[in-house]
Short mmCIF file of C-alpha atoms in Angstrom, two decimals:
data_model
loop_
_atom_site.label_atom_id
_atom_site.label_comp_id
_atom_site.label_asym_id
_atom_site.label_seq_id
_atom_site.Cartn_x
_atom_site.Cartn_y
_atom_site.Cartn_z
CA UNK A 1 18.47 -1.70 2.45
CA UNK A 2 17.14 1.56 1.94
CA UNK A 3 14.10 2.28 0.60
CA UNK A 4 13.25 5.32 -1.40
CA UNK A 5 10.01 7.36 -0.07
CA UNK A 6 7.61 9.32 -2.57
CA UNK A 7 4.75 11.61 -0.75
CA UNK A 8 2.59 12.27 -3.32
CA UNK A 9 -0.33 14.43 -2.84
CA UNK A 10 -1.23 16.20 -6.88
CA UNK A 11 -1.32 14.05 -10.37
CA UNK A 12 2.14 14.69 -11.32
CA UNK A 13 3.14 13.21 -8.45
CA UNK A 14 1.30 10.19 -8.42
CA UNK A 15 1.95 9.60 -12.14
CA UNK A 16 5.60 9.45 -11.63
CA UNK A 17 5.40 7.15 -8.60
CA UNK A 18 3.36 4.91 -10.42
CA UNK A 19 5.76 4.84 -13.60
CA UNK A 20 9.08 4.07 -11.10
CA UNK A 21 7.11 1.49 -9.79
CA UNK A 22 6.31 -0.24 -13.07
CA UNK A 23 9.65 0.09 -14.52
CA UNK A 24 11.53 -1.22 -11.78
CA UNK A 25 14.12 -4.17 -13.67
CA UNK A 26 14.61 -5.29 -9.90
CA UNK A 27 11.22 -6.21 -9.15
CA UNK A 28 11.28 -9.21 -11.59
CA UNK A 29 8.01 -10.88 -9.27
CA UNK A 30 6.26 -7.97 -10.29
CA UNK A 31 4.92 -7.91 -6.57
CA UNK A 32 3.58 -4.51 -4.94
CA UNK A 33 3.14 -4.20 -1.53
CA UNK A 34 -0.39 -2.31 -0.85
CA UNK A 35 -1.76 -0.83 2.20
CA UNK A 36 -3.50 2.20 3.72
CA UNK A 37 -3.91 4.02 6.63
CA UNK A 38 -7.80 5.55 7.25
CA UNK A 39 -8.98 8.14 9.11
CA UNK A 40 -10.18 7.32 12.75
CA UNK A 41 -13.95 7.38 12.60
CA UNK A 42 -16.64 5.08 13.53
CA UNK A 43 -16.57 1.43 11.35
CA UNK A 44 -19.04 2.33 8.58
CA UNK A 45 -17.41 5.97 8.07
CA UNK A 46 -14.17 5.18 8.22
CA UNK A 47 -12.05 7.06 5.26
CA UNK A 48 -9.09 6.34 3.26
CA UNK A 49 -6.13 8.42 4.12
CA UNK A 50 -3.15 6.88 2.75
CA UNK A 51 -2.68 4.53 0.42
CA UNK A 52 1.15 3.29 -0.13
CA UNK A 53 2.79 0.85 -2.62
CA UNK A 54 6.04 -0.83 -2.61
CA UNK A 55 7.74 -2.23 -4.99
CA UNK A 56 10.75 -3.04 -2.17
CA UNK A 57 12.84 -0.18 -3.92
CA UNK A 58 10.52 2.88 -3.76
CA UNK A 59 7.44 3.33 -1.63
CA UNK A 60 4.88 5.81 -3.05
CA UNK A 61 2.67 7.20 -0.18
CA UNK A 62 -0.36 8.80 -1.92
CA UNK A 63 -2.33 11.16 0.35
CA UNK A 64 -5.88 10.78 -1.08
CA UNK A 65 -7.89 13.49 0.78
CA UNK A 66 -5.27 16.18 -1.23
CA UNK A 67 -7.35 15.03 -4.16
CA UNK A 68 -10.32 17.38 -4.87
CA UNK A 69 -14.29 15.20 -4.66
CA UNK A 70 -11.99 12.02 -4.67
CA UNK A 71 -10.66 12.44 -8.23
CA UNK A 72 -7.76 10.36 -8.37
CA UNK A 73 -5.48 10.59 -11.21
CA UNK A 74 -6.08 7.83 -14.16
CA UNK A 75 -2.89 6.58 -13.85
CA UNK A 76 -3.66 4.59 -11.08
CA UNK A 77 -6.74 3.01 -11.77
CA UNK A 78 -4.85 2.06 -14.65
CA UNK A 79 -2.23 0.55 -12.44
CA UNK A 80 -3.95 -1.30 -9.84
CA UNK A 81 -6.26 -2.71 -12.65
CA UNK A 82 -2.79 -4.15 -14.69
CA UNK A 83 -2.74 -8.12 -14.43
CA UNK A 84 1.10 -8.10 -14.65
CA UNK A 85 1.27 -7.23 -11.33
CA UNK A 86 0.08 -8.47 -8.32
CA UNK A 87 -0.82 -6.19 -5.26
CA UNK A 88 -0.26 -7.94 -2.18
CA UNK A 89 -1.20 -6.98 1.42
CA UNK A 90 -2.02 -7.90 5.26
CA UNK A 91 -5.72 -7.99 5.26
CA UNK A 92 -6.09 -7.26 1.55
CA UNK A 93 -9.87 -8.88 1.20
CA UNK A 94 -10.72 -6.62 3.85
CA UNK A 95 -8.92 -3.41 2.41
CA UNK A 96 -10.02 -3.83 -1.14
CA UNK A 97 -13.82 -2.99 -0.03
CA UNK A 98 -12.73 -0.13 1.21
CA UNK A 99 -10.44 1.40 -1.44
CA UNK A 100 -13.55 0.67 -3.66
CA UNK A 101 -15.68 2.16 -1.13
CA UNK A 102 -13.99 5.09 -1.34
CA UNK A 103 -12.10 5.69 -4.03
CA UNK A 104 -13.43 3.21 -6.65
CA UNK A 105 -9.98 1.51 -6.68
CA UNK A 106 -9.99 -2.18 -7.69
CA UNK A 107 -6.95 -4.33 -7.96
CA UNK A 108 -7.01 -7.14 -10.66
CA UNK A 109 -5.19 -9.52 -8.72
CA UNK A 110 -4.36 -9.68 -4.61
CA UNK A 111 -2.59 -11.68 -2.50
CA UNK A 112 -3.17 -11.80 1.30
CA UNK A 113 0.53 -12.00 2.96
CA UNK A 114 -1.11 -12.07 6.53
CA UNK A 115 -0.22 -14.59 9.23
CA UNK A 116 -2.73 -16.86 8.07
CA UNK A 117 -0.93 -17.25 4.63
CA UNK A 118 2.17 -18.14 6.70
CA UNK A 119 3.57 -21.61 7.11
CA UNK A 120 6.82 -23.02 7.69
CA UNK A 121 7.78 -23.68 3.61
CA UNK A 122 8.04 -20.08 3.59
CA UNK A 123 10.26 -19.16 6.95
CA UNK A 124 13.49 -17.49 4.68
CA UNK A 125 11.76 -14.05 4.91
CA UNK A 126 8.75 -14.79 7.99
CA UNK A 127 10.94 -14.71 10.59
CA UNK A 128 12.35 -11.46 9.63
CA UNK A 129 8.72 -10.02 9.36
CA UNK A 130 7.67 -11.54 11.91
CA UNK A 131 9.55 -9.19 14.79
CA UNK A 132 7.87 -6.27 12.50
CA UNK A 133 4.53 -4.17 13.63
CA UNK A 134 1.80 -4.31 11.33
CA UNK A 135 -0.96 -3.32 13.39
CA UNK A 136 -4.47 -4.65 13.04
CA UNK A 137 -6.16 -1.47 12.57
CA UNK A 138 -4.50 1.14 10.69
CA UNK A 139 -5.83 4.62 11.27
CA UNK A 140 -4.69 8.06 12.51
CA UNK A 141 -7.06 10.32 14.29
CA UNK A 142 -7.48 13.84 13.90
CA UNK A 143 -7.55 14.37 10.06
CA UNK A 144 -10.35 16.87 9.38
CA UNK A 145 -9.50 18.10 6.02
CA UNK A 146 -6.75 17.28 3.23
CA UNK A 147 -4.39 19.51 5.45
CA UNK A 148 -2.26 16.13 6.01
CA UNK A 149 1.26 16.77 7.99
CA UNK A 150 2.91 13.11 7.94
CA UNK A 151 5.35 13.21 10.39
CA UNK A 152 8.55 10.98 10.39
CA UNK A 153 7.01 8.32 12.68
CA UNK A 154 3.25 8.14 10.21
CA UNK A 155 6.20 7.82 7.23
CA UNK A 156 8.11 4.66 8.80
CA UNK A 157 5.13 3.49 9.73
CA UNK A 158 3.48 3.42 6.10
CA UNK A 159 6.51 2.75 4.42
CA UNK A 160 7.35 -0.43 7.11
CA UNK A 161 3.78 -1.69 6.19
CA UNK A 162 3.67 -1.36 2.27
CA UNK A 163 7.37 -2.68 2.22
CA UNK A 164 6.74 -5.93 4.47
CA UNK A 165 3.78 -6.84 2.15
CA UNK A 166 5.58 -5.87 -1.12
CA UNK A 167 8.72 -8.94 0.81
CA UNK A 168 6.18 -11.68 2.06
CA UNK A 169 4.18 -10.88 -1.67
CA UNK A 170 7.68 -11.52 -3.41
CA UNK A 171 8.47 -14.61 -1.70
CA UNK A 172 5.29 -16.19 -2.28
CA UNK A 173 5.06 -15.39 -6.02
CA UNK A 174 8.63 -16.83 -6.07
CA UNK A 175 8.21 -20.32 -4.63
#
């Protein structure tokens, strides 16, 4: 399956990610895979660089240092903040902090799809994901400014990430 990729780095952008995403007939869980990529720095400093959603279909990677004093566009508060949908995520109680850290960005309702969520009820899609790297700490060094070059490996990377949490999110809310 391919997956479609959206780099969105203005308002326009990230408004029309947001309304493919939410108008998806496929994604009848209503899951979205969430996860982000920060900038290397020390713990406490650490900043948000990426931030990509997947509904399995389309993943939108929104570069958030493009956005001028942090001003993201309404549209996505309004989105993550939507109880239809649930955001789901490797390490999600631990990323949530920091999106709100950040960005102010609050999800109304999460779902950690890490390992520790696994069990064997749930091995149709696991075992798959299983073989895939999701690594524990998710940052990129070298980011200075909002001058952010993805290259092809960053892309597979985010997209790999958001679109494994949007799968283990979907099977859960299915069982």
């Amino acid at each position: 399956m391919s997956i479609a990729r959206m780099i969105a780095s203005n308002q326009e952008q990230v408004d029309q990610g947001i309304k493919a995403l939410m108008s998806n007939p496929r994604n009848v869980s209503r899951s979205i895979g969430l996860d982000i990529i920060t900038k290397r720095a020390p713990l406490a400093n650490s900043t948000t660089v990426l931030l990509q959603l997947s509904d399995g279909t389309l993943c939108l990677i929104i570069q958030l240092l493009s956005f001028h004093n942090n001003y993201l566009p309404d549209s996505l508060y309004y989105f993550l903040s939507l109880p239809a949908f649930t955001f789901a995520g490797f390490g999600i109680k631990d990323t949530m902090p920091i999106l709100k850290k950040d960005y102010g960005l609050v999800c109304k309702n999460t779902l950690e799809v890490g390992p520790s969520a696994w069990d064997h009820k749930r091995a149709s899609n696991i075992s798959i994901l299983r073989s895939m790297h999701v690594p524990e700490f998710r940052s990129f060094s070298g980011f200075c400014n909002a001058e952010l070059n993805l290259t092809g490996e960053m892309i597979n990377l985010a997209v790999s990430n958001a679109y494994a949490a949007f799968r283990l999110g979907e099977d859960f809310l299915t069982i």
